[in-house]
Coordinates of C-alpha atoms in Angstrom, one line a residue:
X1 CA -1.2 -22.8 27.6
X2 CA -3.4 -19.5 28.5
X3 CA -6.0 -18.7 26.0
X4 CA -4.3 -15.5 25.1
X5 CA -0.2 -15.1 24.5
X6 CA 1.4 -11.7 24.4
X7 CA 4.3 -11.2 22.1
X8 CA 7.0 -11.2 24.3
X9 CA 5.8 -14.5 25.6
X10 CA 5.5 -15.9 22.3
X11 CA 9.3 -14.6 21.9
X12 CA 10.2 -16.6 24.6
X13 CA 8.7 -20.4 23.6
X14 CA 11.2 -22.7 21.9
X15 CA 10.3 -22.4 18.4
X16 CA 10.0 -26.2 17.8
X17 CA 7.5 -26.3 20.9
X18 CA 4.9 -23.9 18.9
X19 CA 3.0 -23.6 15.8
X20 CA 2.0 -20.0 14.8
X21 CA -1.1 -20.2 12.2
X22 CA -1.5 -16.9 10.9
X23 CA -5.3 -16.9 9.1
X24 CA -5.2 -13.3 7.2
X25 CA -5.3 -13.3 3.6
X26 CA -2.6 -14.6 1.6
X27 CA -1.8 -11.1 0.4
X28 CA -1.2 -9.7 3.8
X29 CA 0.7 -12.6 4.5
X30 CA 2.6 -12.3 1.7
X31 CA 3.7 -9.1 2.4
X32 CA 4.7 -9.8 5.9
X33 CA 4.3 -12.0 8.9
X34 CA 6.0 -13.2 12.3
X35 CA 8.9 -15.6 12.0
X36 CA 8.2 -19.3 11.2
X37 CA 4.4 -18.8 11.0
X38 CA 2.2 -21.1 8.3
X39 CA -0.6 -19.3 6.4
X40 CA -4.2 -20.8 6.5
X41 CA -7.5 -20.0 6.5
X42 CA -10.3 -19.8 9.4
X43 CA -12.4 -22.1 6.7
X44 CA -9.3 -24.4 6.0
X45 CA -8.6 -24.4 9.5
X46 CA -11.8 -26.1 10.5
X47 CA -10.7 -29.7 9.2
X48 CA -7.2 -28.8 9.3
X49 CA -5.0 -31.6 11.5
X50 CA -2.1 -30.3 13.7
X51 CA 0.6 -31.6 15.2
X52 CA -0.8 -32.5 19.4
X53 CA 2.8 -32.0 20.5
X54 CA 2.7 -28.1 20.0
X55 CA 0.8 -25.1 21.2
X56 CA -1.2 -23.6 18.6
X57 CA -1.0 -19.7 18.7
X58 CA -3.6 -18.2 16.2
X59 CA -2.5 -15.1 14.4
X60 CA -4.9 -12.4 13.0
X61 CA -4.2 -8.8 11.7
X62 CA -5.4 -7.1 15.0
X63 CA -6.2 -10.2 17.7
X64 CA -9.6 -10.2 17.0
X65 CA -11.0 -12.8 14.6
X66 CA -7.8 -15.3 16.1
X67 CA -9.4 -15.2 19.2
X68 CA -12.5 -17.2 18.2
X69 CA -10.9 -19.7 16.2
X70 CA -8.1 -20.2 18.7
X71 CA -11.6 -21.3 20.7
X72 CA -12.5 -23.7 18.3
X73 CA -9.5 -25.3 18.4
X74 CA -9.2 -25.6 22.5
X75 CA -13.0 -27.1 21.4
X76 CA -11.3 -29.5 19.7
X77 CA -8.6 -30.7 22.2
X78 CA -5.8 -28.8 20.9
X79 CA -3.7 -26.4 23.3
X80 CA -4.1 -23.6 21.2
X81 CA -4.0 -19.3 22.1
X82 CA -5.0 -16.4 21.2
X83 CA -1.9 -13.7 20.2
X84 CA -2.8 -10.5 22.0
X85 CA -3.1 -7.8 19.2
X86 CA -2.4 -10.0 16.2
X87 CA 0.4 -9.2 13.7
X88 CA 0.0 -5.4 13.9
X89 CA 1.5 -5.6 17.8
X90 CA 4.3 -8.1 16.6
X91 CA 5.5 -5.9 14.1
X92 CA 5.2 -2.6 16.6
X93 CA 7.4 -4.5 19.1
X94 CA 10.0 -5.8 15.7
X95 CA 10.3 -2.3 14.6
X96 CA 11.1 -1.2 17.8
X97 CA 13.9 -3.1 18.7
X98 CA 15.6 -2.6 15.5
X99 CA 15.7 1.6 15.4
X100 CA 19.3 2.1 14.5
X101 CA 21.7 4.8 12.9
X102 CA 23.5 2.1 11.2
X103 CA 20.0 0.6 9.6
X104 CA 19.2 3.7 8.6
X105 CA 22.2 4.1 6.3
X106 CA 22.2 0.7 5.5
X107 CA 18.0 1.3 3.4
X108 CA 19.5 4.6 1.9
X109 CA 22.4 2.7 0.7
X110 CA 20.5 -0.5 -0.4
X111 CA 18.7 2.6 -3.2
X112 CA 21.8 4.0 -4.4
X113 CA 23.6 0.5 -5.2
X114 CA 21.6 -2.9 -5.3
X115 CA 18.1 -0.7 -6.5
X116 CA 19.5 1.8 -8.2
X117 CA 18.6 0.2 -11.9
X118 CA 15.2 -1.0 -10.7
X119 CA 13.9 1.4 -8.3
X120 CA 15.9 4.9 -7.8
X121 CA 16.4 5.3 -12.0
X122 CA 13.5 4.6 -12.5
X123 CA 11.9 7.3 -9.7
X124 CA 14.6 9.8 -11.5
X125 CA 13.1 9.1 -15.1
X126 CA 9.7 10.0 -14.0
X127 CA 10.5 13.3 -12.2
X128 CA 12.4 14.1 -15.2
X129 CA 10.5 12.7 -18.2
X130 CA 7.2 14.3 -16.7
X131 CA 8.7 17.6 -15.3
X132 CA 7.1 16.5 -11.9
X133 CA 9.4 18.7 -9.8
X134 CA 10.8 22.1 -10.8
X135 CA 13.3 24.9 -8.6
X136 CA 11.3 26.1 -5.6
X137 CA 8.7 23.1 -5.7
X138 CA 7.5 22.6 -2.2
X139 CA 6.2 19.2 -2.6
X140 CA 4.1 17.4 0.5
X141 CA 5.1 13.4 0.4
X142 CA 1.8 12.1 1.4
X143 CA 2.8 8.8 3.4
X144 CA 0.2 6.2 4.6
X145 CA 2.5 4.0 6.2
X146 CA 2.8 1.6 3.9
X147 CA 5.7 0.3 1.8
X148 CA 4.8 2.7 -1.5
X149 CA 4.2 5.9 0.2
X150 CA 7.5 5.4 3.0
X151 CA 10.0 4.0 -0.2
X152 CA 8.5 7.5 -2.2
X153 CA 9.6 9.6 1.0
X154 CA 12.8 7.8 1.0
X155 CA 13.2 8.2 -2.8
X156 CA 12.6 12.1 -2.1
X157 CA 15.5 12.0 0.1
X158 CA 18.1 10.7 -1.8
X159 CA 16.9 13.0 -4.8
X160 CA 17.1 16.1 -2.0
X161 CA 20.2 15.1 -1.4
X162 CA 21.9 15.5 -5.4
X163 CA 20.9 19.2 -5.1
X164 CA 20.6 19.9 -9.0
X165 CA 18.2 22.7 -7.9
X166 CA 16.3 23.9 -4.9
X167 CA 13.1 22.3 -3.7
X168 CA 11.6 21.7 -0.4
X169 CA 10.0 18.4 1.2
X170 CA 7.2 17.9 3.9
X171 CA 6.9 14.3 4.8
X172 CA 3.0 14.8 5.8
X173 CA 1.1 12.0 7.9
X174 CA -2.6 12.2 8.1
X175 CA -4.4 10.0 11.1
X176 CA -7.7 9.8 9.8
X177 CA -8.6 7.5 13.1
X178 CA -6.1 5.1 13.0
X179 CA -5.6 2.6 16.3
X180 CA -2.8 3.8 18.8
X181 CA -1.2 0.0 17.0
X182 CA -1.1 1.4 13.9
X183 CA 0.0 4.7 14.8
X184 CA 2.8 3.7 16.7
X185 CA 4.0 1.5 13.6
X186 CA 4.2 4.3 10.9
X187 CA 5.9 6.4 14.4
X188 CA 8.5 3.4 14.4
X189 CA 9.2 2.9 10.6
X190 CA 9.2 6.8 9.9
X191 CA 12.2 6.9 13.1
X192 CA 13.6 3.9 11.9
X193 CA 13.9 5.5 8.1
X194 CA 15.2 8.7 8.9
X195 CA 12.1 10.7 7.8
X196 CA 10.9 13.6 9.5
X197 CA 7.1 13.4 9.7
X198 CA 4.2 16.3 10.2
X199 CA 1.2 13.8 11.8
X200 CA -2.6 15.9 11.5
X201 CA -5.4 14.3 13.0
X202 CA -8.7 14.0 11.5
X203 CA -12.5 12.0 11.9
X204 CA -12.6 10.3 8.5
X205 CA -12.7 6.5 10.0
X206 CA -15.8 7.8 12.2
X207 CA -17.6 9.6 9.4
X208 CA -17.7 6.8 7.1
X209 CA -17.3 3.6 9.7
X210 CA -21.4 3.2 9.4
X211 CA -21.3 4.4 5.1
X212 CA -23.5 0.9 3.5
X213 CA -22.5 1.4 -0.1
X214 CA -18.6 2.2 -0.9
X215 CA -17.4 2.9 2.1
X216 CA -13.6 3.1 0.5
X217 CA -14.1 5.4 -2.4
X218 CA -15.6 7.9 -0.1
X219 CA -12.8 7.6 2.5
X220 CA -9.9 7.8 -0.2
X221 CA -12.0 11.4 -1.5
X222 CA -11.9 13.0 1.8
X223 CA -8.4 12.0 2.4
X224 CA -7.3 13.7 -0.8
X225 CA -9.3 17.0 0.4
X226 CA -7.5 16.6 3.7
X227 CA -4.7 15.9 2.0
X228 CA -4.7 19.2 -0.5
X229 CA -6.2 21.7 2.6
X230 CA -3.4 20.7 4.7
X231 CA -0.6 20.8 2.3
X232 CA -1.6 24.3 1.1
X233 CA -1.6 25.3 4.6
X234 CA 2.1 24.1 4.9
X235 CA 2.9 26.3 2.2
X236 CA 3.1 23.7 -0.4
X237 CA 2.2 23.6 -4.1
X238 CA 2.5 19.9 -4.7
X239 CA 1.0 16.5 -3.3
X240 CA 3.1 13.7 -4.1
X241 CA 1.1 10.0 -3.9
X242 CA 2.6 6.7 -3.8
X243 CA 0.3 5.1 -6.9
X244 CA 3.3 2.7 -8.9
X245 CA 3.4 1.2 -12.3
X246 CA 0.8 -1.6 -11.3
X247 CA -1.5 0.7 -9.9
X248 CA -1.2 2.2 -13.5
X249 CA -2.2 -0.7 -15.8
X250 CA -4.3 -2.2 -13.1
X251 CA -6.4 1.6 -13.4
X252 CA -6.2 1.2 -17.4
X253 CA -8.1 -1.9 -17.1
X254 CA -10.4 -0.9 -14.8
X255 CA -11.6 1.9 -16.5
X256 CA -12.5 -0.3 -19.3
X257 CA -13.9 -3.6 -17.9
X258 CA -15.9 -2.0 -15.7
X259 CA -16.3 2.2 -16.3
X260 CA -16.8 1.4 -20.3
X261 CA -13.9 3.8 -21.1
X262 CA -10.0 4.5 -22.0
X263 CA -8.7 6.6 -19.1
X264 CA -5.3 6.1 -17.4
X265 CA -3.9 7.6 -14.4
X266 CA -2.2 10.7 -14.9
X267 CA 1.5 11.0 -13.7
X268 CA 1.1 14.3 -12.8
X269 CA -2.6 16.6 -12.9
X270 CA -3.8 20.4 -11.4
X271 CA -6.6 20.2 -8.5
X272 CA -10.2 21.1 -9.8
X273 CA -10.9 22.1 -5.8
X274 CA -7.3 24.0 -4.7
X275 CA -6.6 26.6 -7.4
X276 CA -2.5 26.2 -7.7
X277 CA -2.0 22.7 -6.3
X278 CA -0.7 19.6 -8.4
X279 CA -0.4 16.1 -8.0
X280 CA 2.1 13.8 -8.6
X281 CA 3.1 10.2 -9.0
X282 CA 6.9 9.8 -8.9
X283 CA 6.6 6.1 -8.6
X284 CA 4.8 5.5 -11.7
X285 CA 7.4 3.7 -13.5
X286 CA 8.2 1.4 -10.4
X287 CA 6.9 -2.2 -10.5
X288 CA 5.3 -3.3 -6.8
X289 CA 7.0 -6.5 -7.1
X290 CA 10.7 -4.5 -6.7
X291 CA 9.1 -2.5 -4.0
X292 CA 8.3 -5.7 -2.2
X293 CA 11.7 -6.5 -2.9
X294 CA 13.7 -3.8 -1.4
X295 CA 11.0 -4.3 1.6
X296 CA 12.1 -7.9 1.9
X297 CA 15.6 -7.1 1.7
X298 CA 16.3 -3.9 4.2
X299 CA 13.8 -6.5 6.5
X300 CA 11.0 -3.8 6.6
X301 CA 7.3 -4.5 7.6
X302 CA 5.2 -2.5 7.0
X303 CA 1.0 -1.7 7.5
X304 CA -1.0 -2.8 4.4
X305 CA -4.2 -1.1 5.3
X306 CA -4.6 0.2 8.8
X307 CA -8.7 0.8 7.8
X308 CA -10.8 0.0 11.0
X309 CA -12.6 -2.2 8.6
X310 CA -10.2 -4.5 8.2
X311 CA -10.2 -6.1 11.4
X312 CA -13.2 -7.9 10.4
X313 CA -14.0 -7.3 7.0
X314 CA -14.4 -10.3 3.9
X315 CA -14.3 -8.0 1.4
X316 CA -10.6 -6.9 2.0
X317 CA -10.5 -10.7 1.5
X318 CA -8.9 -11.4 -1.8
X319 CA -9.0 -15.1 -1.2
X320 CA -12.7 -14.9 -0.9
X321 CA -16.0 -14.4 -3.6
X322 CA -16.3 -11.0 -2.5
X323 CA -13.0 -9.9 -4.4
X324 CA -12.2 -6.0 -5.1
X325 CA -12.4 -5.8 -9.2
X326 CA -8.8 -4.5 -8.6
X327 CA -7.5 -7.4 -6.8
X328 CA -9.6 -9.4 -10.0
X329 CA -8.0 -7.2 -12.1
X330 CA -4.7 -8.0 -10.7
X331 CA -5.2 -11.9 -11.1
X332 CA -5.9 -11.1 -14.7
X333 CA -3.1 -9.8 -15.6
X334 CA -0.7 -12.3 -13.9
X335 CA -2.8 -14.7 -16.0
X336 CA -2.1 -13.1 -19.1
X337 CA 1.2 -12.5 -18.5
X338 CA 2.1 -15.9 -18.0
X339 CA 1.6 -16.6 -22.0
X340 CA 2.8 -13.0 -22.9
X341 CA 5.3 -11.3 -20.5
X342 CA 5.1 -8.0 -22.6
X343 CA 1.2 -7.6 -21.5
X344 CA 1.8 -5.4 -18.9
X345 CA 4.2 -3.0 -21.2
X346 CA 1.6 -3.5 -23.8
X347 CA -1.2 -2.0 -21.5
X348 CA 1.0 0.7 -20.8
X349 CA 1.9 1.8 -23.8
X350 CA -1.6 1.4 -25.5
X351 CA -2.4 4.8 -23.7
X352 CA 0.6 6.7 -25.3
X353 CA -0.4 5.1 -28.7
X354 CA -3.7 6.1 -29.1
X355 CA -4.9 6.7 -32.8
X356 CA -7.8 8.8 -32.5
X357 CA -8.2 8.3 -36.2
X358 CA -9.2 4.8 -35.3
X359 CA -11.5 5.1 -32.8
X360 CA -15.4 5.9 -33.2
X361 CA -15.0 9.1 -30.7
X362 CA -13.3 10.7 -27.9
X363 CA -14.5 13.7 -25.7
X364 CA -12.3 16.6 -24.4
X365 CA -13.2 19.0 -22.1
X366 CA -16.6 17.4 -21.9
X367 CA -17.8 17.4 -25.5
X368 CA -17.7 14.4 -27.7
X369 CA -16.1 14.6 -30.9
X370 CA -17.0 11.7 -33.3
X371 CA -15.1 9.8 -36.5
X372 CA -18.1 11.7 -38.4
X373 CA -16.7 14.7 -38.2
X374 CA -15.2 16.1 -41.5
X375 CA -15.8 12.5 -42.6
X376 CA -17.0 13.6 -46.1
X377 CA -14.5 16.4 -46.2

């Protein structure tokens, strides 16, 4: 076997001849990877046995961190490659080959009949219970490419498509520097999905690619300015972001554990920066795990974080010490929930129940008001 293996070469081994070890994370792999292919890390993989009978091809997100441990193995006497561009060229190529009218319908239909309680109500109950969209709304879908932001756009559709009042959609793609891999596979799925995308280009992977501290926070605040300036350009007054019920509670705990206060995320909120633009979050009743659901179903892959970073980063690693607090977070409450599967309502809801006759003080507009106020009155 070569040291390196391209994807259509791969396509044509006998499955029982090879053994694809895919070594990202378990939540990447989770949420999806190439046929047949075993998840384990580069650490595990050091005194890992395999089977001598079969080629070893070694997975990674991009190619690049599978190429030295494929090494390692050919070190070790095993007949092990490299795959050429990792799981991100795989799933181009997938998506590719399955572009179709008939899949198209096939993921609108799938939201209007076996996701229509979990997913499309509940999208409906937001816009309505939040007055998120009103007649003459132009509202910008800001899509990533991953599976929240294109099952929003998709959502936005079939809502379009009731016609209760007038509003318009721009499905708007910002490149902030993305690799001509990634690209292509939010090209693909939005083709695939029906959705008429605006791509802009911008810098915003160069300008913080050498950033020390925080990196990400800074990168997701010039994406929202990009985001806004180009929108209003468009002749929009609305952004619409992808954030779902999980992203919710997991923000609720976050401000707490670590930002010592009670703040949630808003469904819906004016911009401070761009005088007659809103935000919204239509998803925010949505669980992820029926997102990853419909995914799974319609057989759609889709790019988890297409940050230049990633290709070699442990701190995107949430198998490893250096966890994000929201992928701790996250652990937490699947731990909780496990003894009490109301936690997560309960965390919700403790946001819409707030007694501020019960709590020692709470600031508005910047000034703190205290239990000691009018306490003797």
């Amino acid at each position: 076997m070569n040291e390196e293996i391209t994807v259509g070469e791969l396509r044509e081994l006998p499955p029982e001849s090879v053994m694809i070890v895919d070594v990202r994370d378990s939540a990447a792999f989770a949420l999806g990877h190439i046929d047949n292919s075993v998840n384990i890390t580069p650490e595990q993989i050091e005194t890992a046995e395999f089977p001598r009978e079969k080629d070893i091809v070694v997975c990674c997100r991009s190619g690049i961190i599978s190429e030295e441990i494929a090494e390692k193995l050919r070190e070790r006497g095993y007949s092990a490659a490299n795959l050429t561009g990792g799981y991100v060229r795989w799933l181009g190529e997938k998506i590719a080959m399955q572009s179709s009218a008939d899949r198209c319908a096939d993921i609108e239909r799938s939201l209007t009949r076996k996701f229509h309680r979990s997913i499309f109500s509940k999208f409906a109950k937001a816009l309505n219970e939040y007055e998120l969209l009103k007649p003459g709304d132009r509202v910008a879908v800001c899509i990533s490419g991953g599976k929240d932001s294109m099952l929003m756009a998709k959502l936005f559709q079939e809502i379009k498509r009731h016609r209760k009042f007038d509003f318009d959609l721009v499905f708007l793609v910002m490149d902030p520097g993305y690799s001509s891999e990634n690209r292509a596979i939010i090209e693909a799925n939005a083709k695939l999905m029906g959705i008429p995308i605006t791509v802009f280009e911008t810098d915003i992977f160069n300008s913080v690619y050498n950033v020390q501290n925080n990196p990400c926070y800074l990168c997701a605040r010039m994406r929202r300015g990009h985001l806004y300036n180009k929108a209003k350009e468009l002749g929009c007054n609305k952004i619409a972001l992808g954030h779902h019920f999980d992203d919710v509670i997991e923000t609720i705990l976050m401000s707490m554990i670590y930002g010592g206060q009670v703040e949630t995320m808003m469904p819906k909120l004016h911009s401070a920066n761009f005088p007659g633009m809103q935000l919204i979050r239509p998803m925010y009743f949505i669980r992820e795990d029926e997102i990853k659901h419909w995914a799974k179903y319609n057989d759609l892959h889709f790019i988890q974080c297409a940050c230049r970073f990633t290709d070699t980063c442990t701190t995107c690693n949430p198998d490893g010490a250096a966890r994000s607090k929201r992928q701790a977070i996250k652990q937490l409450i699947a731990e909780l929930s496990q003894e009490n599967p109301q936690v997560v309502m309960n965390i919700f809801r403790s946001v819409e129940n707030i007694k501020l006759n019960k709590i020692i003080s709470y600031k508005l507009d910047g000034e703190v008001h205290s239990f000691l106020d009018g306490y003797e009155e």
